């Protein structure tokens, strides 16, 4: 099976439908890969909030995905960019502005099968479709595909968090002692010396994208 990395820069939008009635609109974008059965094929990634641009926001947000070429070439994968307006009040959902859907196969055609063109960056602008099904505004982004590989690379959006400070050194020391004392002893010793204990996978745990909020300011906003 073949894969190609896809690198995007979600640059800006213009002419967005204004969905707020009293407060300035604060747009952000949610970017992901989805198939025609609405099954996700990537994590959802959120840009920061543009609190100043109104209907013409700018983000310059970098994101990378890994594309399964067999599925993409059957026209079954879409790049989806959902545009929303942030509202600080947590009991009220952020407002939908519109979305862009582009076939991954359409983006691949610009590169063909020539891996020598892998570093060529393309720039494009796509119409935004509102929730009413009307085209209003445009999204500008750039993209490029990396070289074809036989195995999917590690998710480029996941970053390891190194252990830092005295606790990191103490953790290694106590865990080493625990190995000699038997299963579970490391956690007991760590608790005894005041070091929080967590499972072996905690350092790789990522925040839940459904609960992750884009950057914003502290101003409450109402529609």
GROMACS .gro file of N, CA and C in nm, residues 3-9 31-33 62-68 78-80 102-104 107-108 111 118 141-147 153 156-157:
model
  111
    3UNK      N    1   0.149   0.555   0.033
    3UNK     CA    2   0.104   0.674   0.105
    3UNK      C    3   0.187   0.795   0.060
    4UNK      N    4   0.126   0.913   0.071
    4UNK     CA    5   0.201   1.036   0.047
    4UNK      C    6   0.165   1.137   0.155
    5UNK      N    7   0.265   1.201   0.215
    5UNK     CA    8   0.235   1.308   0.310
    5UNK      C    9   0.183   1.431   0.238
    6UNK      N   10   0.086   1.495   0.298
    6UNK     CA   11   0.026   1.619   0.245
    6UNK      C   12   0.050   1.729   0.346
    7UNK      N   13   0.113   1.835   0.303
    7UNK     CA   14   0.139   1.950   0.389
    7UNK      C   15   0.059   2.070   0.339
    8UNK      N   16  -0.017   2.131   0.431
    8UNK     CA   17  -0.105   2.243   0.396
    8UNK      C   18  -0.068   2.366   0.477
    9UNK      N   19  -0.094   2.482   0.418
    9UNK     CA   20  -0.093   2.608   0.492
    9UNK      C   21  -0.229   2.673   0.468
   31UNK      N   22  -0.967   2.166   1.024
   31UNK     CA   23  -0.916   2.102   0.903
   31UNK      C   24  -0.902   1.952   0.927
   32UNK      N   25  -0.951   1.870   0.831
   32UNK     CA   26  -0.941   1.725   0.846
   32UNK      C   27  -0.964   1.658   0.712
   33UNK      N   28  -0.939   1.526   0.708
   33UNK     CA   29  -0.964   1.443   0.591
   33UNK      C   30  -1.081   1.352   0.621
   62UNK      N   31  -0.016   2.587   0.963
   62UNK     CA   32   0.047   2.470   0.900
   62UNK      C   33  -0.009   2.341   0.958
   63UNK      N   34  -0.038   2.246   0.871
   63UNK     CA   35  -0.088   2.117   0.916
   63UNK      C   36  -0.043   2.010   0.816
   64UNK      N   37  -0.018   1.888   0.866
   64UNK     CA   38   0.026   1.777   0.781
   64UNK      C   39  -0.066   1.657   0.800
   65UNK      N   40  -0.092   1.587   0.690
   65UNK     CA   41  -0.169   1.464   0.693
   65UNK      C   42  -0.096   1.358   0.610
   66UNK      N   43  -0.132   1.232   0.633
   66UNK     CA   44  -0.081   1.122   0.550
   66UNK      C   45  -0.197   1.066   0.468
   67UNK      N   46  -0.178   1.060   0.336
   67UNK     CA   47  -0.285   1.023   0.245
   67UNK      C   48  -0.266   0.879   0.195
   68UNK      N   49  -0.369   0.798   0.211
   68UNK     CA   50  -0.372   0.664   0.151
   68UNK      C   51  -0.405   0.680   0.003
   78UNK      N   52  -1.183   1.346   0.086
   78UNK     CA   53  -1.195   1.491   0.072
   78UNK      C   54  -1.109   1.560   0.177
   79UNK      N   55  -1.047   1.672   0.137
   79UNK     CA   56  -0.995   1.768   0.233
   79UNK      C   57  -1.113   1.857   0.273
   80UNK      N   58  -1.139   1.866   0.402
   80UNK     CA   59  -1.251   1.947   0.451
   80UNK      C   60  -1.197   2.057   0.541
  102UNK      N   61  -1.266   1.962  -0.089
  102UNK     CA   62  -1.187   1.942  -0.212
  102UNK      C   63  -1.145   1.797  -0.220
  103UNK      N   64  -1.166   1.733  -0.334
  103UNK     CA   65  -1.119   1.596  -0.353
  103UNK      C   66  -0.966   1.591  -0.344
  104UNK      N   67  -0.915   1.498  -0.266
  104UNK     CA   68  -0.770   1.480  -0.259
  104UNK      C   69  -0.715   1.442  -0.396
  107UNK      N   70  -0.627   1.744  -0.591
  107UNK     CA   71  -0.500   1.805  -0.551
  107UNK      C   72  -0.382   1.722  -0.602
  108UNK      N   73  -0.397   1.590  -0.601
  108UNK     CA   74  -0.289   1.502  -0.649
  108UNK      C   75  -0.260   1.522  -0.797
  111UNK      N   76   0.028   1.723  -0.909
  111UNK     CA   77   0.163   1.670  -0.887
  111UNK      C   78   0.192   1.547  -0.972
  118UNK      N   79   0.791   1.672  -0.567
  118UNK     CA   80   0.731   1.664  -0.434
  118UNK      C   81   0.744   1.795  -0.355
  141UNK      N   82  -0.534   2.869   0.033
  141UNK     CA   83  -0.440   2.781   0.100
  141UNK      C   84  -0.335   2.733   0.001
  142UNK      N   85  -0.223   2.689   0.055
  142UNK     CA   86  -0.118   2.628  -0.027
  142UNK      C   87  -0.101   2.482   0.017
  143UNK      N   88  -0.043   2.401  -0.071
  143UNK     CA   89  -0.028   2.259  -0.037
  143UNK      C   90   0.085   2.199  -0.119
  144UNK      N   91   0.139   2.091  -0.067
  144UNK     CA   92   0.237   2.013  -0.142
  144UNK      C   93   0.236   1.870  -0.088
  145UNK      N   94   0.271   1.776  -0.176
  145UNK     CA   95   0.279   1.635  -0.140
  145UNK      C   96   0.425   1.594  -0.130
  146UNK      N   97   0.456   1.512  -0.030
  146UNK     CA   98   0.589   1.456  -0.018
  146UNK      C   99   0.604   1.332  -0.106
  147UNK      N  100   0.717   1.267  -0.094
  147UNK     CA  101   0.745   1.149  -0.175
  147UNK      C  102   0.661   1.029  -0.130
  153UNK      N  103   0.396   0.714   0.767
  153UNK     CA  104   0.489   0.764   0.868
  153UNK      C  105   0.415   0.795   0.997
  156UNK      N  106   0.268   1.334   1.196
  156UNK     CA  107   0.355   1.449   1.218
  156UNK      C  108   0.298   1.550   1.314
  157UNK      N  109   0.167   1.539   1.348
  157UNK     CA  110   0.105   1.634   1.441
  157UNK      C  111   0.124   1.595   1.586
   0.00000   0.00000   0.00000
